[in-house]
Amino acid sequence: MKKTIPIGISMLVIAGMTGCSSENPSAEEKETLTWYTTAGYSPEAPSAATSEYISGNIQSFEKEHPDMDIQISLQSSNIDEAMARLLEQANTGRAPDMAAIDGYMLDRYKEYLQPLDELMEERGIDPDDYLPFAEKVLRGDDGKIYGLYMSTDTRMLYYNKEIIEEPPSTWDEVIEVSNEVQKEGYEGLVLPLGIGEGTSVTSLWPLFWSQGGELVDEEGNPTFGEGKNREAMIRTFETLDRAQEEGAVSKRMASSGQENDANGEVAAGDTAMFLGGSWQAATIEEILGDDFENWEVASLPTVEENDPTVSSAGGWAWGIFAEDPKKQEAAFDFLVNSFISEEGMGEFTSIQGSLPARESVYESDSYNPGAFNDEFLTSLETEAEARPGASKYNEISVQLQTAISQVISGSKEPEQAVDDAWEIVTFGESGESE
């Protein structure tokens, strides 16, 4: 449900105290800058530090732009629902002036978003400073930049170096190492293999992409069930199924769909390895205390030794829909100062425990890096890919989550599970599928 917050109240107080003049316009004289954002990126953020940071930046903006009044609408906590609503607003000419967009979905909005190249150049922001995957997401087919990526994350193999001396780099090694440490009473490997987006982005896509697989074509049409992509997907499923069949991965992973599900397993103290997100490092450090020093991270394992290591990156971006040049500039100033400048991105990602999307920010005095910062940056620079922004993506993801959970729980074989998912996703698109 949309919730509107009259942030301009603080402005009204300031105007009332100082009287109305050209420098201090009345409430009626002000223009409204509409902002559609998540609760986590608003003054209503659950984190007090985040709330205080964003509130402070709004107050600074109001002082610098006395003729502008920011009006916030909070997005639904259901991301798919929130993004669908934003697309509907854009389709009907009712888009907000600026909005938070789940990074990988930015492509769906580019025809409605304003190019930001000139404003970025004026502020000295080089698009090439963005991490490679982020710049790829932001840049349109015409070569222009249509958004501002603010924060990101990556996925890696976490391992306890007191139990495992060298991390496995292939799934053959994963199975061998996991079975070995289980003889000593440890849980070998924890990873999401149930219904949930964590299964897709952490356990399926990196393994699939490392074999050259593509979920969709350039037009956004599903391709994972055809030709070499089908072979790569089946091999991905067979690899994970073999890990379960040979005892390296517990069948109960079929009920885990999110990376954070591993936190409880790690807290129990007997987990040797898990596949997880970069944000979990802070949580695990808090859970384990001094024992956290025994943990390290490594690239996600591949099927073959010579396969390239691939990870998946997430995160959020800002888009500016306002057609009025004055509002475009005001929105850009607010977003850059709060979330995109070296100081803004450095402070915000430090508070959030996320990773900067611009490489220069990692060297900024405003950025307070957490554990494994260097390893995460290397992963983002050399391994990270974003999910495709195709409108069919969500259905593809859900069907393949369901398919792998069926394989791990033993109700389907890998090839049948992949083919069934393909038939559901493409149903009605060709005579063959009908």
Short mmCIF file of C-alpha atoms in Angstrom, two decimals:
data_model
loop_
_atom_site.label_atom_id
_atom_site.label_comp_id
_atom_site.label_asym_id
_atom_site.label_seq_id
_atom_site.Cartn_x
_atom_site.Cartn_y
_atom_site.Cartn_z
CA MET A 1 0.00 0.00 0.00
CA LYS A 2 1.32 3.41 -0.94
CA LYS A 3 2.11 5.67 1.97
CA THR A 4 2.72 9.37 1.49
CA ILE A 5 4.93 11.26 3.90
CA PRO A 6 4.76 15.07 4.03
CA ILE A 7 8.47 15.66 4.39
CA GLY A 8 7.81 19.29 3.46
CA ILE A 9 6.54 19.84 7.01
CA SER A 10 10.03 20.81 8.10
CA MET A 11 10.10 23.25 5.19
CA LEU A 12 6.81 24.74 6.25
CA VAL A 13 8.15 25.31 9.73
CA ILE A 14 11.21 27.07 8.35
CA ALA A 15 9.08 29.25 6.04
CA GLY A 16 6.71 30.14 8.86
CA MET A 17 9.57 31.22 11.09
CA THR A 18 11.25 33.40 8.50
CA GLY A 19 8.26 34.82 6.63
CA CYS A 20 7.59 34.62 2.90
CA SER A 21 9.93 36.28 0.43
CA SER A 22 11.58 35.39 -2.87
CA GLU A 23 14.28 33.57 -0.86
CA ASN A 24 11.76 31.98 1.45
CA PRO A 25 8.69 31.21 -0.67
CA SER A 26 5.39 30.30 0.89
CA ALA A 27 4.09 26.75 0.77
CA GLU A 28 1.87 27.72 -2.18
CA GLU A 29 4.87 29.07 -4.11
CA LYS A 30 6.94 25.92 -3.76
CA GLU A 31 7.20 23.18 -6.36
CA THR A 32 6.77 19.56 -5.29
CA LEU A 33 9.48 17.02 -6.08
CA THR A 34 7.88 13.58 -5.87
CA TRP A 35 10.06 10.70 -4.63
CA TYR A 36 8.98 7.03 -4.81
CA THR A 37 11.32 4.99 -2.63
CA THR A 38 11.58 1.96 -0.40
CA ALA A 39 11.18 2.30 3.35
CA GLY A 40 14.81 1.27 3.72
CA TYR A 41 15.92 4.23 1.61
CA SER A 42 13.73 6.80 3.37
CA PRO A 43 13.42 8.60 6.72
CA GLU A 44 11.26 5.64 7.81
CA ALA A 45 14.13 3.17 7.49
CA PRO A 46 14.17 0.55 10.27
CA SER A 47 17.79 1.44 10.96
CA ALA A 48 18.05 4.59 13.09
CA ALA A 49 21.39 5.47 11.48
CA THR A 50 19.91 5.23 7.97
CA SER A 51 16.84 7.22 8.96
CA GLU A 52 18.97 9.95 10.52
CA TYR A 53 21.30 10.08 7.50
CA ILE A 54 18.50 10.43 4.95
CA SER A 55 16.52 12.90 7.07
CA GLY A 56 19.65 15.04 7.39
CA ASN A 57 20.17 15.03 3.62
CA ILE A 58 16.55 16.03 3.02
CA GLN A 59 16.97 18.97 5.40
CA SER A 60 20.18 20.00 3.62
CA PHE A 61 18.41 19.79 0.26
CA GLU A 62 15.52 21.92 1.54
CA LYS A 63 17.90 24.61 2.69
CA GLU A 64 19.72 24.64 -0.65
CA HIS A 65 16.48 24.50 -2.67
CA PRO A 66 13.99 26.67 -0.74
CA ASP A 67 11.54 26.59 -3.63
CA MET A 68 11.34 22.77 -3.67
CA ASP A 69 9.31 20.53 -1.41
CA ILE A 70 10.09 16.79 -1.41
CA GLN A 71 7.03 14.55 -1.17
CA ILE A 72 7.79 10.90 -0.43
CA SER A 73 5.68 7.89 -1.40
CA LEU A 74 6.83 4.59 0.07
CA GLN A 75 6.94 1.49 -2.10
CA SER A 76 5.35 -1.79 -1.13
CA SER A 77 7.70 -4.19 0.63
CA ASN A 78 6.83 -6.62 -2.20
CA ILE A 79 9.48 -5.57 -4.72
CA ASP A 80 7.76 -7.10 -7.75
CA GLU A 81 4.53 -5.34 -6.83
CA ALA A 82 6.31 -2.01 -6.28
CA MET A 83 8.17 -2.21 -9.58
CA ALA A 84 4.98 -3.16 -11.45
CA ARG A 85 3.22 -0.13 -9.95
CA LEU A 86 6.09 2.14 -11.00
CA LEU A 87 5.94 0.79 -14.55
CA GLU A 88 2.18 1.34 -14.63
CA GLN A 89 2.70 4.92 -13.45
CA ALA A 90 5.31 5.50 -16.15
CA ASN A 91 3.07 3.93 -18.82
CA THR A 92 0.23 6.30 -17.94
CA GLY A 93 2.31 9.48 -17.58
CA ARG A 94 2.06 9.52 -13.78
CA ALA A 95 5.64 8.58 -12.89
CA PRO A 96 7.21 10.28 -9.86
CA ASP A 97 10.02 12.75 -10.45
CA MET A 98 12.56 10.28 -9.03
CA ALA A 99 12.35 6.67 -7.86
CA ALA A 100 14.30 3.77 -6.40
CA ILE A 101 14.49 0.89 -8.90
CA ASP A 102 15.72 -2.64 -8.26
CA GLY A 103 18.97 -2.40 -10.24
CA TYR A 104 18.57 -5.29 -12.64
CA MET A 105 15.08 -4.07 -13.64
CA LEU A 106 16.27 -0.62 -14.76
CA ASP A 107 16.13 -1.63 -18.42
CA ARG A 108 12.32 -1.88 -18.23
CA TYR A 109 12.05 1.85 -17.45
CA LYS A 110 14.65 3.37 -19.78
CA GLU A 111 12.14 4.61 -22.34
CA TYR A 112 10.62 6.78 -19.58
CA LEU A 113 13.82 7.82 -17.76
CA GLN A 114 15.87 10.94 -18.43
CA PRO A 115 19.45 10.56 -19.73
CA LEU A 116 21.86 11.86 -17.12
CA ASP A 117 25.13 12.22 -19.07
CA GLU A 118 25.21 16.02 -19.05
CA LEU A 119 24.38 16.32 -15.36
CA MET A 120 26.97 13.67 -14.52
CA GLU A 121 29.62 15.51 -16.51
CA GLU A 122 28.78 18.78 -14.72
CA ARG A 123 29.28 17.05 -11.37
CA GLY A 124 32.46 15.29 -12.51
CA ILE A 125 31.01 11.77 -12.28
CA ASP A 126 32.66 9.47 -14.83
CA PRO A 127 30.36 6.62 -15.93
CA ASP A 128 33.47 4.46 -16.31
CA ASP A 129 33.94 4.75 -12.54
CA TYR A 130 30.95 2.45 -12.10
CA LEU A 131 31.72 -1.23 -11.63
CA PRO A 132 31.53 -3.00 -15.02
CA PHE A 133 28.26 -4.82 -14.36
CA ALA A 134 26.63 -1.60 -13.06
CA GLU A 135 27.66 0.52 -16.03
CA LYS A 136 26.28 -2.19 -18.32
CA VAL A 137 22.94 -1.97 -16.52
CA LEU A 138 22.84 1.86 -16.56
CA ARG A 139 23.78 2.38 -20.20
CA GLY A 140 21.01 2.33 -22.81
CA ASP A 141 21.17 1.06 -26.38
CA ASP A 142 21.90 4.66 -27.47
CA GLY A 143 24.99 4.74 -25.23
CA LYS A 144 23.48 7.18 -22.72
CA ILE A 145 23.29 6.70 -18.95
CA TYR A 146 19.74 6.32 -17.58
CA GLY A 147 20.21 5.78 -13.88
CA LEU A 148 22.42 6.11 -10.81
CA TYR A 149 23.47 2.80 -9.22
CA MET A 150 24.04 3.45 -5.51
CA SER A 151 24.88 0.17 -3.77
CA THR A 152 25.47 -3.45 -4.58
CA ASP A 153 26.44 -6.91 -3.30
CA THR A 154 28.01 -10.11 -4.54
CA ARG A 155 27.94 -13.83 -3.73
CA MET A 156 30.90 -15.95 -2.62
CA LEU A 157 31.87 -19.20 -0.91
CA TYR A 158 32.37 -18.67 2.85
CA TYR A 159 34.54 -21.27 4.56
CA ASN A 160 35.90 -21.91 8.03
CA LYS A 161 39.69 -22.10 7.60
CA GLU A 162 40.05 -23.98 10.89
CA ILE A 163 38.18 -26.84 9.23
CA ILE A 164 39.14 -26.36 5.58
CA GLU A 165 42.69 -25.41 4.67
CA GLU A 166 42.09 -24.70 0.98
CA PRO A 167 38.66 -23.77 -0.37
CA PRO A 168 37.31 -25.96 -3.18
CA SER A 169 37.23 -24.33 -6.61
CA THR A 170 35.18 -26.95 -8.48
CA TRP A 171 32.10 -28.93 -7.54
CA ASP A 172 34.10 -32.18 -7.63
CA GLU A 173 36.27 -30.67 -4.90
CA VAL A 174 33.21 -29.36 -3.05
CA ILE A 175 31.78 -32.87 -2.87
CA GLU A 176 35.10 -34.37 -1.76
CA VAL A 177 35.78 -31.72 0.90
CA SER A 178 32.21 -31.67 2.19
CA ASN A 179 32.08 -35.45 2.61
CA GLU A 180 35.48 -35.42 4.32
CA VAL A 181 34.55 -32.84 6.97
CA GLN A 182 31.20 -34.50 7.59
CA LYS A 183 33.13 -37.51 8.89
CA GLU A 184 34.37 -35.15 11.60
CA GLY A 185 30.83 -34.13 12.49
CA TYR A 186 30.56 -30.89 10.52
CA GLU A 187 27.85 -29.72 8.13
CA GLY A 188 29.74 -29.75 4.83
CA LEU A 189 28.00 -27.14 2.68
CA VAL A 190 24.92 -24.99 3.21
CA LEU A 191 23.27 -23.24 0.26
CA PRO A 192 19.76 -22.24 -0.83
CA LEU A 193 18.09 -24.81 -3.10
CA GLY A 194 14.41 -24.17 -2.37
CA ILE A 195 11.84 -21.66 -3.57
CA GLY A 196 13.22 -18.15 -3.16
CA GLU A 197 15.29 -15.69 -5.16
CA GLY A 198 18.40 -16.59 -3.15
CA THR A 199 18.38 -20.00 -4.85
CA SER A 200 18.46 -18.38 -8.29
CA VAL A 201 21.09 -15.72 -7.74
CA THR A 202 23.42 -17.71 -5.47
CA SER A 203 23.10 -21.38 -6.40
CA LEU A 204 21.83 -21.49 -10.00
CA TRP A 205 22.80 -18.47 -12.12
CA PRO A 206 26.53 -18.31 -11.30
CA LEU A 207 26.94 -22.00 -12.12
CA PHE A 208 24.82 -21.65 -15.28
CA TRP A 209 26.53 -18.44 -16.43
CA SER A 210 30.02 -19.89 -15.87
CA GLN A 211 29.19 -22.47 -18.56
CA GLY A 212 28.18 -19.72 -21.00
CA GLY A 213 24.44 -20.17 -20.43
CA GLU A 214 21.96 -17.36 -21.18
CA LEU A 215 18.52 -17.14 -19.61
CA VAL A 216 17.06 -14.85 -22.30
CA ASP A 217 18.05 -13.47 -25.69
CA GLU A 218 18.64 -9.79 -26.54
CA GLU A 219 14.91 -9.26 -27.00
CA GLY A 220 14.16 -10.73 -23.59
CA ASN A 221 12.72 -14.01 -24.87
CA PRO A 222 13.48 -17.11 -22.73
CA THR A 223 16.33 -19.25 -24.05
CA PHE A 224 17.36 -21.40 -21.07
CA GLY A 225 15.54 -24.46 -22.43
CA GLU A 226 17.04 -24.46 -25.91
CA GLY A 227 20.28 -25.78 -27.43
CA LYS A 228 23.49 -25.10 -25.51
CA ASN A 229 21.59 -23.14 -22.84
CA ARG A 230 19.44 -26.19 -22.07
CA GLU A 231 22.59 -28.32 -21.86
CA ALA A 232 24.17 -25.82 -19.42
CA MET A 233 21.02 -25.66 -17.28
CA ILE A 234 20.67 -29.46 -17.16
CA ARG A 235 24.34 -29.73 -16.21
CA THR A 236 23.81 -27.14 -13.47
CA PHE A 237 20.94 -29.22 -12.08
CA GLU A 238 22.88 -32.48 -12.45
CA THR A 239 25.86 -31.02 -10.58
CA LEU A 240 23.73 -29.90 -7.62
CA ASP A 241 21.78 -33.17 -7.68
CA ARG A 242 25.02 -35.19 -7.62
CA ALA A 243 26.20 -33.18 -4.60
CA GLN A 244 23.01 -34.16 -2.81
CA GLU A 245 23.05 -37.79 -4.01
CA GLU A 246 26.66 -38.25 -2.83
CA GLY A 247 25.90 -36.77 0.58
CA ALA A 248 27.79 -33.47 0.24
CA VAL A 249 24.60 -31.40 0.48
CA SER A 250 21.65 -32.18 2.71
CA LYS A 251 18.26 -32.83 1.12
CA ARG A 252 16.77 -30.32 3.57
CA MET A 253 18.38 -27.52 1.50
CA ALA A 254 15.35 -27.96 -0.78
CA SER A 255 13.39 -25.98 1.82
CA SER A 256 15.89 -23.08 1.96
CA GLY A 257 15.31 -20.29 -0.55
CA GLN A 258 17.32 -17.37 0.83
CA GLU A 259 21.00 -16.78 1.60
CA ASN A 260 20.21 -15.58 5.13
CA ASP A 261 18.82 -19.04 5.94
CA ALA A 262 22.46 -20.05 6.42
CA ASN A 263 22.95 -17.63 9.32
CA GLY A 264 21.27 -19.93 11.81
CA GLU A 265 23.30 -22.89 10.56
CA VAL A 266 26.55 -20.96 11.04
CA ALA A 267 25.44 -19.81 14.48
CA ALA A 268 25.12 -23.47 15.51
CA GLY A 269 28.90 -23.69 15.13
CA ASP A 270 29.26 -26.82 13.00
CA THR A 271 29.07 -25.41 9.45
CA ALA A 272 32.22 -25.73 7.35
CA MET A 273 31.12 -23.88 4.18
CA PHE A 274 28.18 -21.92 2.84
CA LEU A 275 27.30 -20.00 -0.30
CA GLY A 276 26.15 -16.52 0.66
CA GLY A 277 25.93 -12.81 0.00
CA SER A 278 28.44 -10.12 0.91
CA TRP A 279 25.99 -8.52 3.36
CA GLN A 280 26.09 -11.68 5.51
CA ALA A 281 29.69 -11.00 6.56
CA ALA A 282 28.59 -8.36 9.09
CA THR A 283 25.83 -10.62 10.42
CA ILE A 284 28.12 -13.62 10.77
CA GLU A 285 30.76 -11.44 12.47
CA GLU A 286 28.17 -10.28 15.00
CA ILE A 287 26.93 -13.84 15.57
CA LEU A 288 30.34 -15.46 15.98
CA GLY A 289 32.29 -12.72 17.75
CA ASP A 290 35.98 -13.63 18.01
CA ASP A 291 35.41 -16.90 16.13
CA PHE A 292 34.68 -14.88 12.98
CA GLU A 293 38.43 -14.54 12.44
CA ASN A 294 38.42 -18.20 11.36
CA TRP A 295 36.31 -17.42 8.31
CA GLU A 296 37.43 -16.50 4.79
CA VAL A 297 35.73 -16.12 1.42
CA ALA A 298 36.56 -17.49 -2.03
CA SER A 299 35.06 -17.44 -5.50
CA LEU A 300 32.04 -19.62 -6.12
CA PRO A 301 32.96 -23.12 -7.36
CA THR A 302 32.56 -24.05 -11.03
CA VAL A 303 31.70 -27.29 -12.80
CA GLU A 304 35.03 -27.57 -14.64
CA GLU A 305 38.40 -26.27 -13.48
CA ASN A 306 38.74 -24.10 -16.60
CA ASP A 307 35.26 -22.57 -16.39
CA PRO A 308 35.39 -18.84 -15.55
CA THR A 309 34.25 -17.97 -12.03
CA VAL A 310 31.03 -15.98 -12.07
CA SER A 311 29.02 -14.33 -9.33
CA SER A 312 25.76 -12.41 -9.35
CA ALA A 313 25.47 -8.79 -8.22
CA GLY A 314 22.37 -7.09 -6.87
CA GLY A 315 21.63 -3.66 -5.54
CA TRP A 316 19.45 -0.64 -6.27
CA ALA A 317 19.60 2.34 -8.58
CA TRP A 318 17.85 5.70 -8.83
CA GLY A 319 16.00 6.85 -11.89
CA ILE A 320 14.81 10.38 -12.74
CA PHE A 321 11.51 10.61 -14.66
CA ALA A 322 10.93 14.38 -14.34
CA GLU A 323 10.73 16.13 -17.72
CA ASP A 324 11.04 19.64 -16.24
CA PRO A 325 14.79 20.54 -16.44
CA LYS A 326 14.60 22.37 -13.11
CA LYS A 327 13.18 19.31 -11.37
CA GLN A 328 15.67 17.04 -13.13
CA GLU A 329 18.54 19.11 -11.78
CA ALA A 330 17.04 19.29 -8.29
CA ALA A 331 16.41 15.52 -8.20
CA PHE A 332 19.92 14.87 -9.47
CA ASP A 333 21.45 17.13 -6.81
CA PHE A 334 19.55 15.41 -4.03
CA LEU A 335 20.32 11.88 -5.20
CA VAL A 336 23.99 12.56 -5.93
CA ASN A 337 24.64 14.36 -2.65
CA SER A 338 22.86 11.67 -0.64
CA PHE A 339 23.79 8.43 -2.42
CA ILE A 340 26.11 8.82 -5.44
CA SER A 341 28.96 11.24 -4.73
CA GLU A 342 32.10 9.74 -3.20
CA GLU A 343 31.11 11.18 0.16
CA GLY A 344 27.41 10.29 -0.19
CA MET A 345 27.90 6.74 -1.48
CA GLY A 346 30.75 6.16 0.97
CA GLU A 347 28.70 7.22 4.01
CA PHE A 348 25.47 5.57 2.88
CA THR A 349 26.93 2.16 2.01
CA SER A 350 28.96 2.20 5.24
CA ILE A 351 25.78 2.77 7.24
CA GLN A 352 23.85 0.16 5.24
CA GLY A 353 26.56 -2.48 5.27
CA SER A 354 26.34 -2.72 1.47
CA LEU A 355 29.06 -2.26 -1.15
CA PRO A 356 29.67 0.88 -3.27
CA ALA A 357 28.78 0.67 -6.97
CA ARG A 358 31.58 3.13 -7.92
CA GLU A 359 35.19 1.93 -7.75
CA SER A 360 36.63 5.26 -6.55
CA VAL A 361 34.42 5.17 -3.46
CA TYR A 362 36.36 2.17 -2.14
CA GLU A 363 39.32 4.57 -1.71
CA SER A 364 37.22 7.35 -0.20
CA ASP A 365 37.76 8.50 3.39
CA SER A 366 33.97 8.49 3.70
CA TYR A 367 33.79 4.73 3.16
CA ASN A 368 34.26 2.42 6.13
CA PRO A 369 34.95 -1.04 4.65
CA GLY A 370 33.77 -4.16 6.38
CA ALA A 371 35.25 -7.66 6.43
CA PHE A 372 36.44 -9.14 3.11
CA ASN A 373 36.12 -5.77 1.38
CA ASP A 374 39.05 -6.47 -0.99
CA GLU A 375 37.71 -9.90 -1.95
CA PHE A 376 34.22 -8.53 -2.56
CA LEU A 377 35.60 -5.71 -4.73
CA THR A 378 37.63 -8.17 -6.80
CA SER A 379 34.54 -10.32 -7.25
CA LEU A 380 32.49 -7.31 -8.39
CA GLU A 381 35.22 -6.15 -10.76
CA THR A 382 35.95 -9.49 -12.39
CA GLU A 383 33.10 -11.96 -11.78
CA ALA A 384 29.82 -10.15 -11.22
CA GLU A 385 26.87 -10.18 -13.58
CA ALA A 386 23.41 -8.73 -13.10
CA ARG A 387 20.19 -10.60 -13.69
CA PRO A 388 18.52 -9.87 -17.05
CA GLY A 389 15.94 -7.11 -16.91
CA ALA A 390 13.51 -9.00 -19.17
CA SER A 391 9.85 -8.92 -18.18
CA LYS A 392 9.86 -12.76 -18.28
CA TYR A 393 12.68 -12.95 -15.72
CA ASN A 394 10.54 -13.35 -12.61
CA GLU A 395 8.60 -16.27 -14.09
CA ILE A 396 11.83 -17.92 -15.27
CA SER A 397 13.37 -17.54 -11.83
CA VAL A 398 10.38 -18.92 -9.92
CA GLN A 399 9.94 -21.92 -12.23
CA LEU A 400 13.62 -22.88 -12.00
CA GLN A 401 13.62 -22.45 -8.21
CA THR A 402 10.67 -24.84 -8.09
CA ALA A 403 12.43 -27.22 -10.48
CA ILE A 404 15.69 -27.48 -8.52
CA SER A 405 13.82 -27.92 -5.22
CA GLN A 406 11.95 -30.84 -6.83
CA VAL A 407 15.26 -32.36 -7.95
CA ILE A 408 16.91 -31.98 -4.54
CA SER A 409 13.87 -33.38 -2.73
CA GLY A 410 13.92 -36.37 -5.11
CA SER A 411 10.61 -35.90 -6.94
CA LYS A 412 12.11 -35.18 -10.39
CA GLU A 413 15.21 -35.90 -12.43
CA PRO A 414 17.27 -32.87 -13.60
CA GLU A 415 16.44 -33.12 -17.30
CA GLN A 416 12.72 -33.53 -16.69
CA ALA A 417 12.68 -30.65 -14.18
CA VAL A 418 14.38 -28.26 -16.62
CA ASP A 419 12.11 -29.28 -19.50
CA ASP A 420 8.98 -28.91 -17.35
CA ALA A 421 10.07 -25.42 -16.26
CA TRP A 422 10.73 -24.49 -19.90
CA GLU A 423 7.29 -25.75 -20.97
CA ILE A 424 5.57 -23.65 -18.28
CA VAL A 425 7.57 -20.48 -19.03
CA THR A 426 7.02 -20.73 -22.80
CA PHE A 427 3.45 -22.04 -22.71
CA GLY A 428 1.41 -20.33 -25.40
CA GLU A 429 4.41 -18.79 -27.12
CA SER A 430 4.68 -21.41 -29.86
CA GLY A 431 2.64 -24.19 -31.37
CA GLU A 432 5.20 -26.66 -30.07
CA SER A 433 4.69 -25.61 -26.44
CA GLU A 434 0.89 -25.64 -26.80
#
